[in-house]
Coordinates of C-alpha atoms and ligand atoms in Angstrom, one line a residue:
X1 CA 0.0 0.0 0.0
X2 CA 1.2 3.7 0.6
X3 CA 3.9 5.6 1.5
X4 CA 3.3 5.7 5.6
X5 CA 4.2 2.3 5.6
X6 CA 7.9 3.3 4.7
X7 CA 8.0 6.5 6.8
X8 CA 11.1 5.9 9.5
X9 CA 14.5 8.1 10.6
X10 CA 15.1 9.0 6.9
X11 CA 12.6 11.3 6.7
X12 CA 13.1 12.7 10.5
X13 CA 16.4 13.2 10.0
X14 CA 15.8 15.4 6.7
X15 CA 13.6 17.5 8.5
X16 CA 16.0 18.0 11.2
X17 CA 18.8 18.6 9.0
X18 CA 17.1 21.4 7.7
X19 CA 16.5 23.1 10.7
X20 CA 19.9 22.6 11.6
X21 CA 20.8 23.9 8.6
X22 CA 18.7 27.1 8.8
X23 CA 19.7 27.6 11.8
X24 CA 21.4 31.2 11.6
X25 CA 18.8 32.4 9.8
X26 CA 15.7 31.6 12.0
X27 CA 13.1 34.4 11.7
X28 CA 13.9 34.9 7.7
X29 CA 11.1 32.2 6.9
X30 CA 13.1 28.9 6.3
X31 CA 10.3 26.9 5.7
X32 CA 9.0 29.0 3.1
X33 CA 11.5 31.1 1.3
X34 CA 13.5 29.9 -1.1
X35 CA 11.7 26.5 -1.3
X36 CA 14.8 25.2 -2.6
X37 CA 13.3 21.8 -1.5
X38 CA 10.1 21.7 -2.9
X39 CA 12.2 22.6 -6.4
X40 CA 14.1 19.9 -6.0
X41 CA 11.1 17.4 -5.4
X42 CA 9.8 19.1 -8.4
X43 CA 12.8 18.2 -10.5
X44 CA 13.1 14.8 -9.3
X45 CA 9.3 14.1 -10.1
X46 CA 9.1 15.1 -13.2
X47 CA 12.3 12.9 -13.8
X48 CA 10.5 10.4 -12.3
X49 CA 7.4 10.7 -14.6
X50 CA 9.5 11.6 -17.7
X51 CA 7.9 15.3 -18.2
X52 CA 9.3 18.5 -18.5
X53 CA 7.7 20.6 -15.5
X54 CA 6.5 19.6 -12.3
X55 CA 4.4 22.0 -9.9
X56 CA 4.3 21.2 -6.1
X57 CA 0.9 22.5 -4.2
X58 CA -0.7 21.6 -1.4
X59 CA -3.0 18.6 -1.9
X60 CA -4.3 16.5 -4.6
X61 CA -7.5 18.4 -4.6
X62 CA -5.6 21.8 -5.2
X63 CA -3.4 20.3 -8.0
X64 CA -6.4 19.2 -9.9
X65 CA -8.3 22.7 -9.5
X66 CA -4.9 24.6 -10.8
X67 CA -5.1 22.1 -13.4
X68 CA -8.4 23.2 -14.5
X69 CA -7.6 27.2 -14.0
X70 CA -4.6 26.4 -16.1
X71 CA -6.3 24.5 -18.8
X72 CA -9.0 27.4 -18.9
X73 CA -12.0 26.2 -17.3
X74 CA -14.4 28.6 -16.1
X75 CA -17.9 28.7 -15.1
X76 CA -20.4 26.8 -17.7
X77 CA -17.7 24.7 -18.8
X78 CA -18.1 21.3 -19.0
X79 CA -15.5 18.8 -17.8
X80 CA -16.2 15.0 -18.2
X81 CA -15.6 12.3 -15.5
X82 CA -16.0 9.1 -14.3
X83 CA -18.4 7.7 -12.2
X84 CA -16.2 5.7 -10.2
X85 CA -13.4 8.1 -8.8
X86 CA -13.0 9.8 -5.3
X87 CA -14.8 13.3 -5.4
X88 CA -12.1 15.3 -5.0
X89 CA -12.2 15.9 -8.8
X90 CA -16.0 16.5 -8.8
X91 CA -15.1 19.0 -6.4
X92 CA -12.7 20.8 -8.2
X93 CA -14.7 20.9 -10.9
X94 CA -17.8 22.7 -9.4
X95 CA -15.4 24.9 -6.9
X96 CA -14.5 26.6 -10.9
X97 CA -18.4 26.9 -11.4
X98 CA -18.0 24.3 -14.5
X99 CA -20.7 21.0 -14.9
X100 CA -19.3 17.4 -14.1
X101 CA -21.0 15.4 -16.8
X102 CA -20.6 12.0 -15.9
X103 CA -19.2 8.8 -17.6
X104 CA -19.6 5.2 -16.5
X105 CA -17.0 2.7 -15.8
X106 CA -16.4 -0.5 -17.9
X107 CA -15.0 -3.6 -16.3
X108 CA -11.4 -2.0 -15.9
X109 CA -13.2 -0.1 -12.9
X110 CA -12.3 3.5 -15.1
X111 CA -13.8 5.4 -17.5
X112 CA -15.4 3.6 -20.4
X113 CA -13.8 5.3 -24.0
X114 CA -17.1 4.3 -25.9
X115 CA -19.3 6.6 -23.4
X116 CA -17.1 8.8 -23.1
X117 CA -17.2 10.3 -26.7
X118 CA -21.1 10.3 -26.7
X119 CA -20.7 12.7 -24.0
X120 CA -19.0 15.4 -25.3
X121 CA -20.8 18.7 -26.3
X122 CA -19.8 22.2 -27.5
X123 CA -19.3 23.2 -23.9
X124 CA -16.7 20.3 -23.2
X125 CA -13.2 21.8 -22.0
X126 CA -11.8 18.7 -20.4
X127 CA -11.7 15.1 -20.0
X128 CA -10.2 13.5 -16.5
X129 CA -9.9 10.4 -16.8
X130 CA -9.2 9.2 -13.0
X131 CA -7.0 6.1 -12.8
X132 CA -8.4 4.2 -9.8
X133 CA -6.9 2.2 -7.2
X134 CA -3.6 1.6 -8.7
X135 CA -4.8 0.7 -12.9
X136 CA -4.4 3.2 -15.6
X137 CA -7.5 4.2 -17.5
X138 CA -7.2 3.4 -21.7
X139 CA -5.0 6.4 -22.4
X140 CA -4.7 5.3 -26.2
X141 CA -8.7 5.4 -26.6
X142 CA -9.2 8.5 -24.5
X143 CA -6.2 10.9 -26.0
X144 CA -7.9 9.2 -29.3
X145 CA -11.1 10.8 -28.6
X146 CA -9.6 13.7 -27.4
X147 CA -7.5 14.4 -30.1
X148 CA -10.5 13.8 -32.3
X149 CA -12.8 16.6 -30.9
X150 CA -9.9 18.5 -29.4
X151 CA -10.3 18.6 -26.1
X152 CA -7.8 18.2 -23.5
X153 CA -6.9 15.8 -21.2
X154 CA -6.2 16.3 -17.6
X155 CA -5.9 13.0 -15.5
X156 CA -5.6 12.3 -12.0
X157 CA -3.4 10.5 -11.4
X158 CA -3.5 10.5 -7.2
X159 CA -4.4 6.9 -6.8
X160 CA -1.7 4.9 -9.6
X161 CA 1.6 6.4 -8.7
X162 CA 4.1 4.2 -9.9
X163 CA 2.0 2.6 -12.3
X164 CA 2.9 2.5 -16.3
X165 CA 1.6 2.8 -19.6
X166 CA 3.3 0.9 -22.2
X167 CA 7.0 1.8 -21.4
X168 CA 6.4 5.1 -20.0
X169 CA 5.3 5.9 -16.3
X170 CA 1.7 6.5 -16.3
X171 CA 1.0 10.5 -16.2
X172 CA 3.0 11.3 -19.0
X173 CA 0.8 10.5 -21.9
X174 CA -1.5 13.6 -21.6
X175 CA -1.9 17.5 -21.1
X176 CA -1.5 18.2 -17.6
X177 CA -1.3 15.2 -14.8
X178 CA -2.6 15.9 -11.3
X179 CA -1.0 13.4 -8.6
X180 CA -1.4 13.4 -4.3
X181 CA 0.9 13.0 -1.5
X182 CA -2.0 12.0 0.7
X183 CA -1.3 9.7 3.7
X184 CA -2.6 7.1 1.7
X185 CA -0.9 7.7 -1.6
X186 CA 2.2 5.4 -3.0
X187 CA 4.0 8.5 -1.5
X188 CA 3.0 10.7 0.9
X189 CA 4.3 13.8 2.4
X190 CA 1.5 14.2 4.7
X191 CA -0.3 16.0 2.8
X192 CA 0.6 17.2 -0.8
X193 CA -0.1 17.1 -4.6
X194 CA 1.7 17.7 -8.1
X195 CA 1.0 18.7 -11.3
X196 CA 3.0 17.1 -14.4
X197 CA 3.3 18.8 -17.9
X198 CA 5.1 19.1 -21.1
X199 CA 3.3 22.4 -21.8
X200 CA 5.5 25.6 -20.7
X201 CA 2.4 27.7 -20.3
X202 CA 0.2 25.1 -18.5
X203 CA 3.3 24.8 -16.1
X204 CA 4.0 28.6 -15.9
X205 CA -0.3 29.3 -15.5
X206 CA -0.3 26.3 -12.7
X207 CA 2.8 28.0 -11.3
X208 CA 1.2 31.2 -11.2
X209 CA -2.2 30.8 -10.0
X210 CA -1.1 28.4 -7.0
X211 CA 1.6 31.5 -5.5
X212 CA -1.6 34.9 -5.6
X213 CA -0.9 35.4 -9.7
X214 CA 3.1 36.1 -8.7
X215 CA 4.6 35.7 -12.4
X216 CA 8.5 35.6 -10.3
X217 CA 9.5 38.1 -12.8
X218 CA 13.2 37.8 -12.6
X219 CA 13.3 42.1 -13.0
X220 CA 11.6 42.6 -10.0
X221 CA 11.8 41.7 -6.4
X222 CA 8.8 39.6 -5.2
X223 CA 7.3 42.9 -3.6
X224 CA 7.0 44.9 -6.9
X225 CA 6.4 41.4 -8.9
X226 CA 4.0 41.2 -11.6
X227 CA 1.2 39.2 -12.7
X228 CA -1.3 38.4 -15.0
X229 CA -3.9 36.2 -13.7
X230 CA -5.7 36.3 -10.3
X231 CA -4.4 33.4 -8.2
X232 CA -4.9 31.8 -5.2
X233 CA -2.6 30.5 -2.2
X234 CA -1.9 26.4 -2.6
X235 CA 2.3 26.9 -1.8
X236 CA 3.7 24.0 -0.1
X237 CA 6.5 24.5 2.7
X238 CA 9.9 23.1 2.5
X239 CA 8.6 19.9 4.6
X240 CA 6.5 19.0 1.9
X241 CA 9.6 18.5 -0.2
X242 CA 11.9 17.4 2.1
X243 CA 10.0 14.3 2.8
X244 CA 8.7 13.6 -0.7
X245 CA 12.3 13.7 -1.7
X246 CA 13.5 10.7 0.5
X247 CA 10.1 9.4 0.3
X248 CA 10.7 9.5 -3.7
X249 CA 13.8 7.4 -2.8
X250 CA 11.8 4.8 -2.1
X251 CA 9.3 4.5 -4.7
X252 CA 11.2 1.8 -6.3
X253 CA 10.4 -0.6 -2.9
X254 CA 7.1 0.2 -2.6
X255 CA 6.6 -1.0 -6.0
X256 CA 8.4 -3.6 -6.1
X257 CA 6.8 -5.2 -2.5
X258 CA 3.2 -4.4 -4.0
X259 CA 3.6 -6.5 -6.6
X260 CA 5.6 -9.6 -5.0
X261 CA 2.7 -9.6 -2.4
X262 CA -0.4 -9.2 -4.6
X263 CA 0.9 -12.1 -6.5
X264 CA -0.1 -14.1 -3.6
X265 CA -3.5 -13.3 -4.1
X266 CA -4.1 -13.2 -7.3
X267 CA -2.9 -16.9 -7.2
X268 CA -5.5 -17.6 -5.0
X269 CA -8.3 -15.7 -6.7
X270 CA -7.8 -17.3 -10.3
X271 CA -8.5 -20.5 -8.8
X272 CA -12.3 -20.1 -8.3
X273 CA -14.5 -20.2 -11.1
X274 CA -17.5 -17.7 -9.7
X275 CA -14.5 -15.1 -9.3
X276 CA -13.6 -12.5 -12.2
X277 CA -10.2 -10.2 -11.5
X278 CA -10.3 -6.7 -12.9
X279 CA -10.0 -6.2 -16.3
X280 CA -6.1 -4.7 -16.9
X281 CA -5.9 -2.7 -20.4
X282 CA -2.9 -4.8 -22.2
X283 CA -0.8 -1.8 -22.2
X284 CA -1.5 -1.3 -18.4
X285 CA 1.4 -1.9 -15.5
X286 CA -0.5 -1.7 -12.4
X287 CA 0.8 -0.1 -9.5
X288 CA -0.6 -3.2 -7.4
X289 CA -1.8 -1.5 -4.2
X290 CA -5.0 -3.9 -4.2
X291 CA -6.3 -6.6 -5.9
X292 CA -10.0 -6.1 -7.2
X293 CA -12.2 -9.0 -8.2
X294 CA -16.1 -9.4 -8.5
X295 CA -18.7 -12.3 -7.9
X296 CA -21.4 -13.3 -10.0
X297 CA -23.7 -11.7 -7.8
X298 CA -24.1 -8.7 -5.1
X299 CA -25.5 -10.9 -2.4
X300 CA -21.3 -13.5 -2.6
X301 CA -19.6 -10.1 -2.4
X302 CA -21.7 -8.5 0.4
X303 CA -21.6 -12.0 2.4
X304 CA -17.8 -12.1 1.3
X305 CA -16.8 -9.2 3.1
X306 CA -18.7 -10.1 5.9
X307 CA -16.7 -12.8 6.6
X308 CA -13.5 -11.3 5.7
X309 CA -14.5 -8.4 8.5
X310 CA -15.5 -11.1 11.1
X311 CA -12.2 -12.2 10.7
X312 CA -10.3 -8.4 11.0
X313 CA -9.4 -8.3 7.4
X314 CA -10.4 -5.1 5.6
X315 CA -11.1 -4.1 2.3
X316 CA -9.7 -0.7 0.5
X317 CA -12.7 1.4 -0.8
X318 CA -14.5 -1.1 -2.0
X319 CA -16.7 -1.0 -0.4
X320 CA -15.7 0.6 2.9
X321 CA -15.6 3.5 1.5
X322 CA -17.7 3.3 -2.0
X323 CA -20.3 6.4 -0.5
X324 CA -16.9 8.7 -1.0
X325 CA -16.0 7.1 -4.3
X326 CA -19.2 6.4 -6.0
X327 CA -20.7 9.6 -8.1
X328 CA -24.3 7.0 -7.1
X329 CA -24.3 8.7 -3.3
X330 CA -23.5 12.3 -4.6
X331 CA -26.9 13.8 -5.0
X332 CA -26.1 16.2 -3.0
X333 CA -23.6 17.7 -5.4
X334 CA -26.0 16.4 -8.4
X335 CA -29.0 17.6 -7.8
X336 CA -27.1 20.9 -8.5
X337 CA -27.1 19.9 -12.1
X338 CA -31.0 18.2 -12.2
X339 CA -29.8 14.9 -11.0
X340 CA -31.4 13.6 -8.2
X341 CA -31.2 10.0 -6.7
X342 CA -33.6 8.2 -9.1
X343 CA -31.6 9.8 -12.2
X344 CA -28.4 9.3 -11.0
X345 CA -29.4 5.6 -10.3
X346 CA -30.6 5.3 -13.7
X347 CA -27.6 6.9 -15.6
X348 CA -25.5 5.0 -13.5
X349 CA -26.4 1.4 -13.7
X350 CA -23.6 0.0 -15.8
X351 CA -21.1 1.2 -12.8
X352 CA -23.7 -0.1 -10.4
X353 CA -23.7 -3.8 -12.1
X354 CA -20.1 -3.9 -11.7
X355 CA -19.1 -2.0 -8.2
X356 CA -21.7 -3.8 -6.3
X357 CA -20.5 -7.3 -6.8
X358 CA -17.0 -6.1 -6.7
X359 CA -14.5 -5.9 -3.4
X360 CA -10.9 -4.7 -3.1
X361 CA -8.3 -6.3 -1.2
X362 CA -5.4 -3.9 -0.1
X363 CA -1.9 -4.8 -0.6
X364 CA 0.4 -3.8 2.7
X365 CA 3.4 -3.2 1.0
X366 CA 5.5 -3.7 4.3
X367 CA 3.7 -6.5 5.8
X368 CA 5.6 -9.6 7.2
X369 CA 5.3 -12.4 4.8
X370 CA 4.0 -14.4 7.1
X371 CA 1.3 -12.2 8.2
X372 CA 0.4 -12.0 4.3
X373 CA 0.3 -16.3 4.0
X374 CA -2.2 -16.4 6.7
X375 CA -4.5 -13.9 5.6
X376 CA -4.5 -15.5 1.8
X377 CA -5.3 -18.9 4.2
X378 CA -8.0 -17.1 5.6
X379 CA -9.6 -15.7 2.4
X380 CA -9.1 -19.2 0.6
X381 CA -11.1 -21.1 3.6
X382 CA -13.6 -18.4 3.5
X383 CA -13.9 -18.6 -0.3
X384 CA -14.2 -22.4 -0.6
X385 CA -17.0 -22.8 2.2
X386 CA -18.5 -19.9 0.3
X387 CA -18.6 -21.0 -2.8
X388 CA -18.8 -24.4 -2.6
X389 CA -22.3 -23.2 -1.2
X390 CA -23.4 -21.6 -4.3
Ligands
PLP1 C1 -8.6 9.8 -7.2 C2 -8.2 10.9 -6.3 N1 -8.2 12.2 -6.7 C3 -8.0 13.2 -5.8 C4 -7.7 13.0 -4.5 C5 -7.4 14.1 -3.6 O1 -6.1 14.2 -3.1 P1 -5.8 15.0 -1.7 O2 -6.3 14.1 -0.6 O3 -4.4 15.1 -1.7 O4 -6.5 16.2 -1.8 C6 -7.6 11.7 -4.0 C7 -7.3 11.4 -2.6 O5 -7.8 10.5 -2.0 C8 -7.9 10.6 -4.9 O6 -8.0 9.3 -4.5

């Protein structure tokens, strides 16, 4: 799973290196000014990724709204989504005034391509895909589409750090990338987010808008500086990229250990003829934070999980937490757009017929393997006594 799992003395001894460091000039803001550490994290990301810019803000949630102010969303816009994603992207979207017009998921668990064009209208500015819980959405059929109509294509990217497309880290195959340092992220800083482009202006607008409009005009000091755009205030401190600098260091593990340990289960799970894994797009290297499968039915999964939480093992969103990833349980932010419960339920039945037989299985990316053998024993007795009953 994430980040947290790895954090130890590494990243306390950064921290305390830098004050240690900035010790003579305490009072002269060493946390903020000259972020020479949240640079360098940007550097090393977008290395990482294999783009040109990086820009560090404060969350996930505030990279994907500069995102938007970047890509020239305003209010009336209308940016398509999935309806399987967490709603930090639905907010963003109607924080900028602009409609989320929703798209169902296919069996991949992200947004279905063939939908996806039949919703685009005159007023569509964007397309975010949202690659969930570790597996990349079809990038080829989406930029496709986009390309097609010429639209752009934002993703978010906060839940499949680490994941790849083809031969190129996932994140680097469209417009702008939005990524989170979350506590439950691949990497975390706490709390944190990113935004990856290739586009000099995207990256200078993102840049911009997250620091009040400042422009940095290298003719002026930052008192007199200009600007161009009104902004806002997202600016991470110097924590923020001290820890996701070491915590960068150790992406490479984290991956690595997901995938050794989700093998486990997948082994198990292939066995059983009632059970389906997630569809994986062939071009797709998961990140393997969890393993997803669904049953032939809702009533296996619901009585699944039952017994897998009568027996402390949990699940990871689905469906612990599907009321915060599920567009079904947002009339609240709907109804804003004429959807109430019964329509959303109707436009949403496709993602409803899949998520509700599905269940997530997290990978602990730090666990003992002994601790991972018996769990695997447990969901194999619990799996053959249930569906031997079928
Ligand atoms: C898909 C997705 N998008 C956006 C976010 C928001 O990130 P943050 O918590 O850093 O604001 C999250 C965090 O859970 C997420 O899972």
């Amino acid at each position: 799973m994430p980040g947290f799992e790895f954090i130890n003395d590494l990243e306390k001894k950064a921290i305390l290196d830098l004050f240690e460091k900035n010790k003579k000039k305490y009072g002269t803001f060493p946390l903020f000014r000259p972020r020479k550490y949240v640079k360098k994290f940007e550097e090393k990301f977008a290395n990482y990724i294999g783009v040109k810019y990086a820009c560090c803000v404060t969350s996930g949630t505030a990279a994907i709204k500069v995102a938007l102010i970047a890509a020239g969303v305003k209010k009336g816009d209308e940016v398509i989504i999935q309806s399987f994603t967490f709603v930090a992207p639905v907010e963003a979207i109607i924080d900028i005034g602009a409609k989320p017009v929703l798209v169902n998921v296919d069996e991949t668990l992200n947004m279905c391509p063939i939908e996806l064009e039949k919703k685009i209208t005159k007023k569509t500015k964007v397309i975010m895909p949202v690659h969930m819980l570790g597996v990349a959405a079809d990038m080829d059929k989406i930029n496709k589409v986009a390309k097609k109509h010429k639209i752009l294509v934002i993703d978010d990217n906060c839940e499949a750090l680490g994941a790849k497309w083809g031969n190129k880290m996932l994140g680097a195959q469209s417009d702008m990338c939005t990524w989170s340092f979350d506590n439950g992220k691949t990497i975390t800083t706490g709390e944190g987010g990113m935004i990856t482009t290739n586009n000099k202006e995207f990256f200078k607008l993102c840049k911009e808008y997250m620091d009040h409009g400042h422009e940095n005009n290298p003719k002026f000091p930052r008192g007199r500086d200009t600007h161009r755009i009104p902004g806002f205030n997202f600016r991470p401190t110097e924590l923020t990229g001290i820890i996701g600098l070491v915590q960068l260091k150790k992406i490479g593990k984290i991956i690595k250990n997901n995938k050794f340990y989700s093998q486990f289960y997948i082994k198990l799970l292939k066995k059983y003829k009632g059970i389906n894994l997630r569809k994986i797009p062939n071009k797709n290297k998961p990140l393997n934070d969890c393993v997803i499968f669904n049953f032939t039915n809702e009533k296996l999964a619901k009585t699944f999980v039952k017994k897998l939480n009568e027996n402390n093992l949990v699940t990871k969103n689905v469906p612990d937490a599907i009321e915060w990833h599920y567009a079904m349980y947002w009339d609240h932010i709907f109804k804003l757009f004429g959807l109430n419960k019964s329509k959303l339920k109707q436009k949403l039945k496709k993602s409803s017929y899949i998520l509700n037989r599905s269940v997530s299985l997290p990978i602990f990316a730090n666990e003992k393997i002994g601790k991972v053998k018996n769990k695997i024993k447990i969901i194999k007795f619990i799996l053959d006594k249930m569906l031997k009953n079928e």
